[in-house]
Coordinates of C-alpha atoms and ligand atoms in Angstrom, one line a residue:
M283 CA 19.5 29.8 25.7
G284 CA 19.6 26.0 25.2
I285 CA 21.2 23.4 27.5
Q286 CA 24.0 24.6 29.8
I287 CA 26.3 22.2 31.4
Y288 CA 28.7 22.8 34.2
N289 CA 32.0 21.4 32.8
T290 CA 34.5 20.2 35.5
L291 CA 37.3 20.8 32.9
T292 CA 36.6 24.5 32.7
R293 CA 34.8 25.0 36.0
K294 CA 32.2 26.9 34.1
K295 CA 28.7 26.4 32.8
E296 CA 28.9 26.1 29.1
P297 CA 26.3 26.0 26.3
F298 CA 26.0 22.4 25.1
V299 CA 27.1 22.0 21.5
P300 CA 27.3 18.4 20.4
L301 CA 30.3 17.2 18.5
H302 CA 27.9 15.8 15.9
S303 CA 24.7 17.7 15.3
G304 CA 21.6 16.0 16.7
T305 CA 23.4 13.4 18.7
V306 CA 24.9 13.0 22.1
S307 CA 27.5 10.4 23.0
M308 CA 27.8 9.7 26.8
Y309 CA 30.1 7.5 28.8
V310 CA 29.5 7.1 32.5
C311 CA 31.8 5.0 34.7
G312 CA 30.0 2.1 36.0
P313 CA 30.3 0.0 39.2
T314 CA 33.0 -2.3 40.3
V315 CA 30.7 -5.3 40.6
Y316 CA 31.9 -7.0 43.8
N317 CA 28.9 -6.0 46.0
Y318 CA 25.4 -4.7 46.0
I319 CA 25.0 -1.0 45.2
H320 CA 24.4 1.4 48.0
I321 CA 22.4 4.6 47.9
G322 CA 25.5 6.6 47.1
N323 CA 26.1 4.5 43.9
A324 CA 22.5 5.0 43.0
R325 CA 23.0 8.7 42.7
P326 CA 25.0 8.7 39.4
A327 CA 22.8 5.9 38.1
I328 CA 19.7 8.0 38.6
F329 CA 21.1 11.3 37.7
F330 CA 22.8 10.4 34.5
D331 CA 19.7 8.5 33.5
V332 CA 17.9 11.8 33.8
V333 CA 20.6 13.6 31.7
R334 CA 20.1 10.9 29.0
R335 CA 16.3 11.2 29.2
Y336 CA 16.4 15.0 29.0
F337 CA 18.6 14.9 25.9
E338 CA 16.2 12.4 24.3
Y339 CA 13.3 14.7 25.3
R340 CA 15.0 17.6 23.6
G341 CA 15.2 15.6 20.4
Y342 CA 18.8 14.3 20.5
E343 CA 19.7 10.8 19.6
V344 CA 21.7 9.6 22.6
T345 CA 24.2 6.8 22.8
F346 CA 24.8 5.9 26.4
I347 CA 27.6 3.6 27.5
Q348 CA 28.3 2.4 31.0
N349 CA 31.0 -0.2 31.8
F350 CA 31.2 -2.8 34.4
T351 CA 34.5 -3.2 36.1
D352 CA 34.5 -7.0 36.4
V353 CA 38.2 -7.6 37.1
D354 CA 40.1 -5.9 40.0
D355 CA 41.6 -6.5 43.4
K356 CA 38.3 -6.2 45.2
L357 CA 36.7 -8.8 43.0
I358 CA 39.7 -11.1 43.4
R359 CA 39.3 -10.9 47.2
K360 CA 35.6 -11.4 47.1
A361 CA 36.0 -14.5 44.8
E362 CA 38.5 -16.0 47.3
E363 CA 36.1 -15.3 50.1
L364 CA 33.2 -16.9 48.4
G365 CA 35.2 -19.7 46.8
V366 CA 34.0 -18.9 43.3
T367 CA 35.7 -17.4 40.2
V368 CA 36.1 -13.7 39.7
L369 CA 33.7 -13.8 36.7
E370 CA 31.1 -15.6 38.8
V371 CA 31.3 -12.8 41.4
A372 CA 30.9 -10.3 38.6
D373 CA 27.9 -12.1 37.1
R374 CA 26.1 -12.2 40.4
F375 CA 26.5 -8.5 41.1
I376 CA 25.8 -7.4 37.6
R377 CA 22.5 -9.1 37.9
A378 CA 21.9 -7.4 41.3
F379 CA 22.9 -4.1 39.8
E380 CA 20.4 -4.6 37.0
E381 CA 17.6 -5.5 39.3
D382 CA 18.3 -2.4 41.6
T383 CA 18.6 0.1 38.8
Q384 CA 15.6 -1.3 36.9
A385 CA 13.5 -0.8 40.1
L386 CA 14.8 2.7 40.3
G387 CA 13.5 3.4 36.8
V388 CA 16.9 3.6 35.2
K389 CA 16.9 2.9 31.4
E390 CA 19.3 0.3 30.2
A391 CA 22.6 1.6 28.7
H392 CA 23.0 0.9 25.0
V393 CA 26.1 -1.1 25.8
H394 CA 27.4 -2.3 29.1
P395 CA 31.0 -3.3 28.2
R396 CA 32.8 -5.6 30.6
V397 CA 36.5 -5.4 31.0
S398 CA 36.9 -9.2 30.7
N399 CA 35.4 -9.0 27.2
H400 CA 37.8 -6.3 26.0
I401 CA 41.3 -7.5 27.0
E402 CA 42.4 -7.4 23.4
E403 CA 41.4 -3.8 22.9
I404 CA 43.1 -2.9 26.2
I405 CA 46.4 -4.6 25.3
D406 CA 46.3 -3.0 21.9
F407 CA 45.8 0.5 23.6
I408 CA 48.7 -0.1 26.0
Q409 CA 51.0 -1.3 23.3
K410 CA 50.4 1.9 21.3
L411 CA 51.1 4.0 24.4
I412 CA 54.4 2.1 24.8
N413 CA 55.3 2.6 21.1
K414 CA 54.7 6.4 21.5
G415 CA 56.9 6.6 24.6
Y416 CA 54.0 7.3 27.0
A417 CA 54.3 4.0 28.8
Y418 CA 57.0 1.6 30.0
E419 CA 57.2 -2.0 31.2
S420 CA 58.7 -2.8 34.5
S421 CA 58.9 -6.4 35.8
G422 CA 55.7 -7.5 34.1
D423 CA 53.8 -4.4 35.0
V424 CA 53.2 -1.5 32.6
Y425 CA 53.0 2.1 33.8
F426 CA 51.9 5.4 32.2
R427 CA 54.7 7.9 32.2
T428 CA 52.9 10.9 33.7
E429 CA 55.7 13.4 33.1
K430 CA 55.3 12.9 29.3
F431 CA 51.8 14.3 29.5
P432 CA 52.2 18.0 30.6
E433 CA 48.5 18.5 30.9
Y434 CA 48.2 15.9 33.6
G435 CA 46.1 17.4 36.4
K436 CA 44.0 19.7 34.1
L437 CA 40.7 18.1 35.0
S438 CA 41.2 18.3 38.8
H439 CA 43.0 21.6 38.4
Q440 CA 46.2 20.6 40.0
N441 CA 49.6 20.9 38.5
I442 CA 52.2 18.1 38.3
E443 CA 54.6 19.7 40.8
E444 CA 51.9 20.0 43.4
L445 CA 50.9 16.4 42.8
Q446 CA 54.5 15.3 42.9
A447 CA 54.9 16.9 46.2
G448 CA 51.9 15.1 47.5
V449 CA 52.9 11.6 46.9
R450 CA 55.4 9.7 48.9
I451 CA 57.8 7.3 47.3
A452 CA 56.8 3.8 48.2
V453 CA 59.4 1.2 49.0
N454 CA 60.3 -1.4 46.3
E455 CA 58.7 1.0 43.8
Q456 CA 58.6 -0.4 40.2
K457 CA 57.8 3.0 38.8
D458 CA 60.1 5.7 37.5
N459 CA 58.0 8.3 39.1
P460 CA 55.5 8.0 42.0
L461 CA 52.8 9.7 39.9
D462 CA 53.0 7.0 37.2
F463 CA 50.0 4.7 37.3
A464 CA 49.5 1.0 36.3
L465 CA 48.1 0.2 32.8
W466 CA 48.8 -3.5 33.2
K467 CA 49.4 -5.5 36.4
S468 CA 51.3 -8.8 36.4
A469 CA 49.4 -11.6 38.0
K470 CA 50.3 -13.0 41.4
P471 CA 50.1 -16.8 41.7
G472 CA 46.6 -18.0 41.7
E473 CA 45.1 -14.8 40.4
I474 CA 43.0 -14.4 37.2
Y475 CA 45.2 -13.5 34.3
W476 CA 45.4 -13.0 30.5
E477 CA 48.4 -13.5 28.3
S478 CA 50.0 -10.3 27.1
P479 CA 53.3 -9.1 25.5
W480 CA 54.4 -8.4 29.1
G481 CA 53.5 -11.8 30.5
K482 CA 50.5 -13.0 32.4
G483 CA 48.4 -10.2 34.0
R484 CA 45.4 -8.1 33.9
P485 CA 44.5 -4.5 33.1
G486 CA 44.8 -1.7 35.6
W487 CA 41.5 0.1 36.4
H488 CA 41.8 3.3 34.4
I489 CA 42.7 1.9 31.1
E490 CA 39.4 0.1 30.6
C491 CA 37.4 3.3 30.3
S492 CA 39.8 4.7 27.8
A493 CA 39.8 1.6 25.7
M494 CA 36.1 0.9 25.9
S495 CA 34.9 4.4 25.4
M496 CA 37.0 4.7 22.3
K497 CA 35.6 1.4 21.0
Y498 CA 32.0 2.4 21.4
L499 CA 32.1 6.2 21.1
G500 CA 35.2 7.0 19.1
E501 CA 38.3 9.1 20.0
S502 CA 36.2 12.1 21.2
F503 CA 32.8 12.0 22.6
D504 CA 30.4 14.6 24.1
I505 CA 29.9 13.8 27.8
H506 CA 31.9 11.8 30.4
G507 CA 30.3 11.4 33.8
G508 CA 30.7 9.8 37.2
G509 CA 30.8 10.6 40.9
H510 CA 33.0 13.3 42.3
D511 CA 35.5 10.8 43.7
L512 CA 36.3 9.6 40.2
M513 CA 37.6 13.1 39.0
F514 CA 41.0 12.3 40.5
P515 CA 42.8 10.1 39.8
H516 CA 40.5 8.0 37.7
H517 CA 39.3 10.5 35.1
E518 CA 42.6 12.4 35.1
N519 CA 44.3 9.1 34.2
E520 CA 41.7 8.4 31.5
I521 CA 42.4 11.8 29.9
A522 CA 46.2 11.2 30.0
Q523 CA 45.9 7.8 28.4
S524 CA 43.4 8.7 25.7
E525 CA 44.7 12.1 24.8
A526 CA 48.3 10.9 24.8
L527 CA 47.3 8.3 22.3
T528 CA 45.0 10.3 20.0
G529 CA 46.0 13.9 20.4
H530 CA 42.3 14.8 20.7
P531 CA 40.2 15.8 23.7
M532 CA 38.7 12.7 25.1
A533 CA 35.4 14.2 26.1
K534 CA 34.0 17.7 25.6
Y535 CA 32.1 17.9 28.9
W536 CA 33.0 16.3 32.2
M537 CA 30.3 16.0 34.7
H538 CA 30.5 14.9 38.3
N539 CA 27.8 14.3 40.8
G540 CA 28.1 15.2 44.5
Y541 CA 28.1 12.7 47.3
I542 CA 25.3 11.1 49.3
N543 CA 26.6 11.5 52.8
I544 CA 25.7 10.0 56.1
D545 CA 26.4 12.3 59.1
N546 CA 28.3 14.5 56.6
E547 CA 30.6 11.7 55.6
K548 CA 30.6 10.1 52.2
M549 CA 28.6 6.9 52.1
S550 CA 31.1 4.2 51.1
K551 CA 31.7 0.6 51.3
S552 CA 35.1 1.1 52.9
L553 CA 33.7 3.2 55.7
G554 CA 30.9 0.7 56.3
N555 CA 28.3 3.6 56.6
F556 CA 26.2 2.5 53.7
V557 CA 22.5 1.6 53.1
L558 CA 22.0 -0.9 50.3
V559 CA 19.5 -0.1 47.6
K560 CA 18.2 -3.7 47.8
D561 CA 17.5 -3.3 51.5
I562 CA 15.9 0.1 51.4
R563 CA 13.6 -1.1 48.5
E564 CA 11.8 -3.3 50.9
K565 CA 10.9 -0.3 53.1
I566 CA 10.3 2.5 50.7
A567 CA 9.1 2.6 47.1
P568 CA 12.1 3.0 44.7
Q569 CA 10.2 6.0 43.2
V570 CA 10.6 7.7 46.5
L571 CA 14.3 7.2 46.5
R572 CA 14.5 8.5 43.0
F573 CA 12.4 11.6 44.0
F574 CA 14.7 12.1 47.0
M575 CA 17.8 12.0 44.7
L576 CA 16.3 14.5 42.3
S577 CA 15.2 17.0 44.9
A578 CA 18.7 18.4 45.2
H579 CA 21.0 19.7 42.5
Y580 CA 23.2 16.9 41.4
R581 CA 26.4 18.8 42.3
H582 CA 25.4 19.4 45.9
P583 CA 25.9 16.8 48.5
I584 CA 22.8 15.3 50.1
N585 CA 22.9 14.2 53.7
F586 CA 20.9 11.0 53.8
S587 CA 18.2 11.0 56.5
E588 CA 14.9 9.5 57.3
D589 CA 13.5 13.0 57.4
L590 CA 14.5 13.7 53.8
I591 CA 13.0 10.4 52.7
E592 CA 9.8 11.2 54.5
Q593 CA 9.7 14.6 52.7
A594 CA 10.3 12.9 49.4
K595 CA 7.5 10.5 50.1
N596 CA 5.1 13.3 51.0
G597 CA 6.1 15.3 47.9
L598 CA 5.5 12.4 45.6
E599 CA 2.2 11.7 47.2
R600 CA 1.1 15.3 46.7
I601 CA 1.7 15.0 43.0
Q602 CA 0.0 11.6 42.8
T603 CA -3.1 13.0 44.6
A604 CA -3.4 15.8 42.2
I605 CA -3.2 13.3 39.3
S606 CA -5.7 11.1 40.9
N607 CA -8.1 14.0 41.4
L608 CA -7.8 14.8 37.8
R609 CA -8.5 11.2 36.8
H610 CA -11.6 11.1 38.9
R611 CA -12.9 14.3 37.4
Q612 CA -12.0 13.2 33.9
V613 CA -14.6 10.5 33.7
A614 CA -17.5 12.7 34.8
A615 CA -16.4 15.9 33.1
T616 CA -18.1 17.3 30.0
S617 CA -16.3 17.9 26.8
E618 CA -15.8 21.6 26.2
V619 CA -13.2 23.7 24.5
N620 CA -10.8 25.3 27.0
E621 CA -7.9 27.6 27.2
E622 CA -5.6 25.4 29.3
N623 CA -3.2 24.7 26.5
E624 CA -1.7 28.1 26.9
K625 CA -1.0 27.4 30.5
Q626 CA 0.6 24.1 29.6
E627 CA 2.9 25.8 27.3
I628 CA 4.0 28.3 30.0
Y629 CA 4.8 25.6 32.5
R630 CA 6.5 23.4 29.9
K631 CA 8.8 26.3 29.1
K632 CA 9.6 26.8 32.8
F633 CA 10.4 23.1 33.2
I634 CA 12.7 23.2 30.2
E635 CA 14.3 26.3 31.5
A636 CA 15.1 24.6 34.8
M637 CA 16.5 21.5 33.1
D638 CA 18.4 23.6 30.6
N639 CA 20.2 25.1 33.5
D640 CA 22.7 22.3 34.2
F641 CA 19.9 19.7 34.8
N642 CA 18.5 21.5 37.8
T643 CA 16.1 18.8 38.8
A644 CA 15.4 20.6 42.1
D645 CA 14.0 23.5 40.2
A646 CA 12.3 21.2 37.8
L647 CA 10.5 19.5 40.6
A648 CA 9.4 22.9 42.0
I649 CA 7.7 23.5 38.6
V650 CA 6.0 20.1 38.9
F651 CA 4.6 21.4 42.2
E652 CA 3.5 24.6 40.6
W653 CA 1.6 22.5 38.1
V654 CA 0.0 20.7 41.0
R655 CA -1.2 24.0 42.4
E656 CA -2.5 25.0 39.0
S657 CA -4.3 21.7 38.5
N658 CA -5.9 21.8 41.9
Q659 CA -7.0 25.4 41.2
Y660 CA -8.5 24.3 37.9
L661 CA -10.5 21.5 39.4
L662 CA -12.0 24.0 41.9
G663 CA -13.3 26.1 38.9
E664 CA -16.6 25.8 37.2
K665 CA -15.5 25.0 33.6
V666 CA -13.9 21.6 34.0
S667 CA -13.8 19.7 30.7
N668 CA -12.3 16.5 29.6
Q669 CA -9.8 18.2 27.4
G670 CA -8.9 20.6 30.2
V671 CA -8.2 17.7 32.5
Q672 CA -6.2 16.0 29.8
V673 CA -3.9 19.1 29.4
Y674 CA -3.0 18.8 33.0
L675 CA -2.4 15.0 32.9
D676 CA -0.3 15.3 29.7
L677 CA 2.2 17.7 31.2
F678 CA 2.5 15.7 34.3
E679 CA 3.2 12.6 32.2
E680 CA 5.7 14.6 30.1
M681 CA 7.6 16.0 33.1
G682 CA 7.5 12.6 34.9
S683 CA 9.0 10.8 32.0
V684 CA 11.9 13.2 31.7
L685 CA 12.6 12.7 35.4
G686 CA 11.9 9.0 35.1
L687 CA 9.3 9.3 37.8
Q688 CA 6.1 7.3 37.8
L689 CA 3.8 10.1 38.9
E690 CA 0.6 8.3 38.1
P691 CA -0.7 6.7 41.3
A692 CA -0.9 2.9 41.4
E693 CA -4.2 1.5 40.0
E694 CA -7.1 1.9 42.4
E695 CA -10.6 0.8 42.3
L696 CA -13.1 2.8 40.3
L697 CA -15.6 4.8 42.2
D698 CA -19.3 4.0 41.6
Q699 CA -19.9 7.3 39.9
E700 CA -16.9 6.7 37.6
I701 CA -18.3 3.3 36.7
E702 CA -21.7 4.8 35.9
A703 CA -20.3 7.5 33.8
L704 CA -18.3 5.0 31.9
I705 CA -21.4 2.8 31.3
Q706 CA -23.2 5.9 30.1
E707 CA -20.4 6.8 27.8
R708 CA -20.4 3.3 26.4
T709 CA -24.1 3.3 25.7
E710 CA -23.7 6.6 23.9
A711 CA -20.8 5.2 21.9
R712 CA -22.8 2.2 20.8
K713 CA -25.7 4.4 19.8
Q714 CA -23.3 6.3 17.6
R715 CA -21.8 3.1 16.3
N716 CA -18.5 3.9 17.8
F717 CA -17.8 0.3 18.6
Q718 CA -14.1 0.9 19.2
R719 CA -14.7 3.3 22.1
A720 CA -17.5 1.0 23.4
D721 CA -15.1 -2.0 23.4
E722 CA -12.4 0.1 25.1
I723 CA -14.7 0.9 27.9
R724 CA -15.9 -2.7 28.2
D725 CA -12.3 -3.8 28.4
L726 CA -11.4 -1.2 31.0
L727 CA -14.3 -2.2 33.2
M728 CA -13.5 -5.8 32.8
E729 CA -9.9 -5.1 33.8
K730 CA -11.2 -3.4 36.9
G731 CA -13.4 -6.4 37.8
I732 CA -16.7 -4.8 36.9
I733 CA -19.3 -7.1 35.5
L734 CA -22.0 -5.7 33.2
E735 CA -25.4 -7.3 32.9
D736 CA -28.1 -6.5 30.4
T737 CA -31.5 -6.2 32.0
P738 CA -34.9 -4.9 30.8
Q739 CA -34.2 -1.8 32.9
G740 CA -30.9 -1.2 31.1
I741 CA -27.3 -2.1 32.0
R742 CA -26.7 -3.2 35.6
W743 CA -23.2 -3.7 37.0
R744 CA -21.6 -5.4 39.9
R745 CA -18.1 -5.9 41.2
K746 CA -16.5 -9.3 40.8
Ligands
ATP95 N1 28.5 8.3 48.5 C1 28.4 8.5 47.2 N2 27.7 9.5 46.7 C2 27.6 9.7 45.3 N3 28.2 8.9 44.4 C3 28.9 7.9 44.9 C4 29.1 7.6 46.3 N4 29.9 6.5 46.4 C5 30.2 6.1 45.2 N5 29.6 6.9 44.2 C6 29.7 6.8 42.8 O1 29.1 5.5 42.4 C7 29.7 5.0 41.2 C8 30.0 3.6 41.3 O2 31.3 3.5 41.8 P1 32.0 2.3 42.4 O3 31.4 1.0 42.2 O4 33.5 2.4 42.1 O5 31.7 2.6 44.0 P2 32.8 2.6 45.0 O6 33.6 3.8 44.8 O7 33.4 1.2 45.1 O8 31.9 2.8 46.3 P3 32.6 3.0 47.7 O9 33.1 4.4 47.6 O10 31.5 2.7 48.6 O11 33.7 2.0 47.8 C9 30.8 6.0 40.9 O12 30.4 6.9 40.0 C10 31.1 6.7 42.2 O13 31.6 8.0 42.0
ZN96 ZN1 36.0 5.3 34.2

């Protein structure tokens, strides 16, 4: 059936058909870098990384863009608080974001555009909207004229009248219509600013994603993602800006991840109910956190709890134990032809089926566990061969790399019998003048701190 994606725009699962054959262009809204990321923010980071990895696994060439919002009210306040510049605040938290996401196994985006480096593109974008009658200046601010864009509300499935009824008219309003939103904000005294045709100011929040996605991915791209809270107004406004300007759909598929909750409330900085990734990393392995995120479907909320983390830890350990058992047997096993390849193909198909179904990582992990059972079963059988073991290891490796999970347990000491088997294999290899394999084994043993000594009785070994 191929990859199916739930598209917020149509509220349906749709077959994925890329705009350009063989390639996928993705834009995921990035963090506002005024603080460390919490576990809620880690969800889109991890999930969209899996989406990217899965497309790559299925042979697509992916371009993945994620912005950093490095200019906004929260940054301005933080800079005042810390007595540093806005861009210094941004630099600090961009570094922290990189550290956290790297620890979580998130691959680097191809480009991480920053607002402060794209002011020219943003001003140009706004000017064009004004020229087309979609935006107007008002006392140094520029607003988008929502009424001019009849499709406003199509992503969040609300119509303009309903939205209109929902907003109250603020006092001293500069806007023609309360639904209009800022594209450019005039600077208050002391605030960071750039020169513009409308005076000193800075971009509003939404325009950055329209301008930067267009610069790096073109007028239309395949996938736009972010957390559920971004659907309205942020993504709705992005669509209005971009589609008003170009007349083309901005993105073909819109994907939104559900919340990480605490006591059934969204984890958020403003509510103060958050757990920072950098803090939890000291207590649990980042891989456990990643496993925890992937054990639910991305559109479902997850209620964060110690219990669930414990479950994730146990789950991961079960897989790691299975792999470790395979590794131990691999050294001692004989080389024989086997029929495990067929099994591998069956489980690979099941895994792909799960992931094809709107990136159902929960089902995909269930297949990994089925593979654990198969592999344990195999090791109990009589015909264990090196190739057979390898077949199990290979599929673990394959599924792990799609999910970005390090399933291979951390290095451990070699058991005596493994060392002896390796020495035996090395002696054989030397006899057959396979010096490459012999050297490989010597290096491996050396790395593990095993010292070999030639004696009249043959090779002796000891631990360093
Ligand atoms: N509790 C959560 N669960 C899942 N995703 C979240 C959660 N909180 C924020 N996100 C997502 O994290 C990403 C980073 O967003 P951003 O830096 O704007 O966070 P934020 O909205 O400032 O966080 P907060 O809501 O805590 O203020 C966005 O895609 C946002 O939708
Ligand atoms: Zn955005």
